[in-house]
One Martini backbone bead per residue (centre of mass of N, CA, C, O) as a GRO file, in nm:
protein
  139
    1MET     BB    1   0.098   0.036   0.022
    2LYS     BB    2   0.029   0.368  -0.050
    3TRP     BB    3   0.123   0.715   0.034
    4GLU     BB    4  -0.046   1.034   0.044
    5GLU     BB    5  -0.012   1.359   0.078
    6VAL     BB    6  -0.251   1.602   0.159
    7PHE     BB    7  -0.167   1.752   0.441
    8THR     BB    8  -0.065   2.020   0.671
    9VAL     BB    9  -0.077   2.083   1.017
   10HIS     BB   10   0.004   2.388   1.182
   11VAL     BB   11   0.063   2.386   1.516
   12VAL     BB   12  -0.041   2.614   1.778
   13ILE     BB   13   0.009   2.644   2.097
   14GLY     BB   14  -0.183   2.700   2.377
   15GLU     BB   15  -0.373   2.644   2.616
   16THR     BB   16  -0.336   2.464   2.933
   17PHE     BB   17  -0.491   2.174   3.095
   18ASN     BB   18  -0.473   2.014   3.420
   19LEU     BB   19  -0.516   1.668   3.547
   20GLN     BB   20  -0.408   1.545   3.840
   21ASN     BB   21  -0.365   1.182   3.923
   22ASP     BB   22  -0.245   0.969   4.172
   23SER     BB   23  -0.493   0.724   4.127
   24GLY     BB   24  -0.463   0.776   3.801
   25ASP     BB   25  -0.552   0.923   3.543
   26SER     BB   26  -0.453   1.183   3.329
   27VAL     BB   27  -0.517   1.528   3.206
   28VAL     BB   28  -0.481   1.703   2.885
   29MET     BB   29  -0.565   2.030   2.764
   30ILE     BB   30  -0.526   2.163   2.423
   31SER     BB   31  -0.505   2.449   2.273
   32PHE     BB   32  -0.541   2.563   1.919
   33THR     BB   33  -0.379   2.668   1.628
   34GLY     BB   34  -0.354   2.746   1.267
   35HIS     BB   35  -0.246   2.575   0.960
   36ALA     BB   36  -0.283   2.473   0.613
   37THR     BB   37  -0.089   2.266   0.383
   38GLY     BB   38  -0.122   2.184   0.028
   39LYS     BB   39  -0.238   2.043  -0.272
   40TYR     BB   40  -0.557   2.023  -0.162
   41PHE     BB   41  -0.509   2.234   0.092
   42GLN     BB   42  -0.599   2.564   0.233
   43GLY     BB   43  -0.580   2.694   0.580
   44ILE     BB   44  -0.759   2.744   0.888
   45VAL     BB   45  -0.790   2.736   1.223
   46LEU     BB   46  -1.048   2.726   1.425
   47GLY     BB   47  -1.209   2.786   1.686
   48GLY     BB   48  -1.189   2.523   1.947
   49ALA     BB   49  -0.932   2.376   1.943
   50THR     BB   50  -0.869   2.032   2.071
   51ASP     BB   51  -0.645   1.846   2.285
   52THR     BB   52  -0.682   1.523   2.433
   53GLN     BB   53  -0.496   1.380   2.706
   54ILE     BB   54  -0.419   1.046   2.823
   55ILE     BB   55  -0.244   0.949   3.122
   56GLY     BB   56  -0.103   0.710   3.270
   57GLN     BB   57  -0.003   0.652   3.589
   58HIS     BB   58   0.261   0.465   3.467
   59GLY     BB   59   0.316   0.542   3.156
   60ASP     BB   60   0.168   0.305   2.967
   61LYS     BB   61  -0.018   0.547   2.855
   62HIS     BB   62  -0.098   0.766   2.550
   63SER     BB   63  -0.356   0.957   2.453
   64LEU     BB   64  -0.529   1.109   2.166
   65SER     BB   65  -0.780   1.389   2.100
   66ALA     BB   66  -0.864   1.569   1.814
   67ARG     BB   67  -1.065   1.874   1.751
   68TYR     BB   68  -1.135   2.033   1.426
   69MET     BB   69  -1.145   2.329   1.216
   70LEU     BB   70  -1.140   2.423   0.868
   71ARG     BB   71  -1.066   2.711   0.657
   72GLY     BB   72  -1.082   2.730   0.285
   73THR     BB   73  -0.915   2.581   0.002
   74ASP     BB   74  -0.921   2.400  -0.261
   75TYR     BB   75  -0.764   2.288  -0.559
   76THR     BB   76  -1.005   2.458  -0.724
   77GLY     BB   77  -1.080   2.728  -0.530
   78GLN     BB   78  -1.282   2.638  -0.322
   79ASP     BB   79  -1.470   2.691  -0.068
   80CYS     BB   80  -1.413   2.540   0.267
   81GLU     BB   81  -1.457   2.265   0.498
   82LEU     BB   82  -1.298   2.098   0.784
   83TYR     BB   83  -1.327   1.807   0.976
   84ILE     BB   84  -1.131   1.686   1.263
   85GLU     BB   85  -1.063   1.354   1.387
   86ASN     BB   86  -0.782   1.277   1.608
   87ASN     BB   87  -0.664   0.952   1.682
   88GLY     BB   88  -0.421   0.827   1.936
   89GLU     BB   89  -0.079   0.723   2.002
   90ILE     BB   90   0.191   0.722   2.223
   91HIS     BB   91   0.518   0.598   2.125
   92GLU     BB   92   0.846   0.544   2.212
   93GLN     BB   93   0.931   0.355   1.950
   94LEU     BB   94   0.916   0.577   1.767
   95LYS     BB   95   1.060   0.698   1.459
   96GLY     BB   96   1.053   1.047   1.374
   97VAL     BB   97   0.791   1.047   1.561
   98LEU     BB   98   0.551   1.119   1.806
   99PHE     BB   99   0.289   1.019   1.634
  100ARG     BB  100  -0.011   0.830   1.563
  101THR     BB  101  -0.308   0.837   1.349
  102SER     BB  102  -0.682   0.833   1.302
  103PRO     BB  103  -0.837   1.004   1.081
  104ARG     BB  104  -1.133   1.211   1.052
  105ILE     BB  105  -1.313   1.337   0.765
  106ILE     BB  106  -1.516   1.631   0.704
  107THR     BB  107  -1.661   1.762   0.396
  108ASN     BB  108  -1.792   2.024   0.156
  109SER     BB  109  -1.609   1.926  -0.068
  110LYS     BB  110  -1.623   1.789  -0.373
  111ALA     BB  111  -1.313   1.747  -0.437
  112LEU     BB  112  -1.277   1.617  -0.118
  113SER     BB  113  -1.478   1.368  -0.073
  114PHE     BB  114  -1.270   1.134  -0.036
  115LEU     BB  115  -1.216   1.202   0.276
  116ASN     BB  116  -1.488   1.076   0.395
  117GLY     BB  117  -1.358   0.751   0.324
  118ASP     BB  118  -1.072   0.735   0.352
  119MET     BB  119  -0.770   0.612   0.430
  120LEU     BB  120  -0.607   0.740   0.724
  121VAL     BB  121  -0.297   0.912   0.826
  122GLY     BB  122  -0.114   1.032   1.108
  123GLU     BB  123   0.163   1.266   1.183
  124GLY     BB  124   0.380   1.373   1.440
  125LEU     BB  125   0.583   1.673   1.438
  126GLN     BB  126   0.827   1.859   1.520
  127ALA     BB  127   0.806   2.218   1.575
  128GLU     BB  128   0.873   2.538   1.632
  129ALA     BB  129   0.553   2.620   1.713
  130GLY     BB  130   0.502   2.286   1.761
  131VAL     BB  131   0.303   2.096   1.542
  132ASP     BB  132   0.304   1.859   1.282
  133ILE     BB  133   0.031   1.736   1.074
  134LYS     BB  134   0.032   1.457   0.878
  135ILE     BB  135  -0.175   1.373   0.602
  136TYR     BB  136  -0.275   1.052   0.482
  137ARG     BB  137  -0.343   0.846   0.190
  138ALA     BB  138  -0.461   0.581   0.037
  139VAL     BB  139  -0.349   0.448  -0.310
   0.00000   0.00000   0.00000
């Protein structure tokens, strides 16, 4: 199976809220802004974007779940929006990436309608302003 990069979301980390729990899982909620670039879509992250991370008491698990909307233009020049729900796990054994995710995308772009059902994978990479999330689709 081959993977094609669809676009990259350049995440700028905002306010962070922590729930420390000495007797169980802890939670971190991270608000963020940013923008997306790529051959299929260009746009900005709309307000309300949040990444919720659950960290196991013993450091044995670390999940993440980000939900956000983007507004911009598709590769045909049409205005559109994308909703992204990005769920994944952080694994220490990953090389070259911070984490991998299974994104779900909903869009009102006719040209990008393939994203509504394609198999997608996301990878988080360290970036100067925060994190870059590269979204790939199976081709």
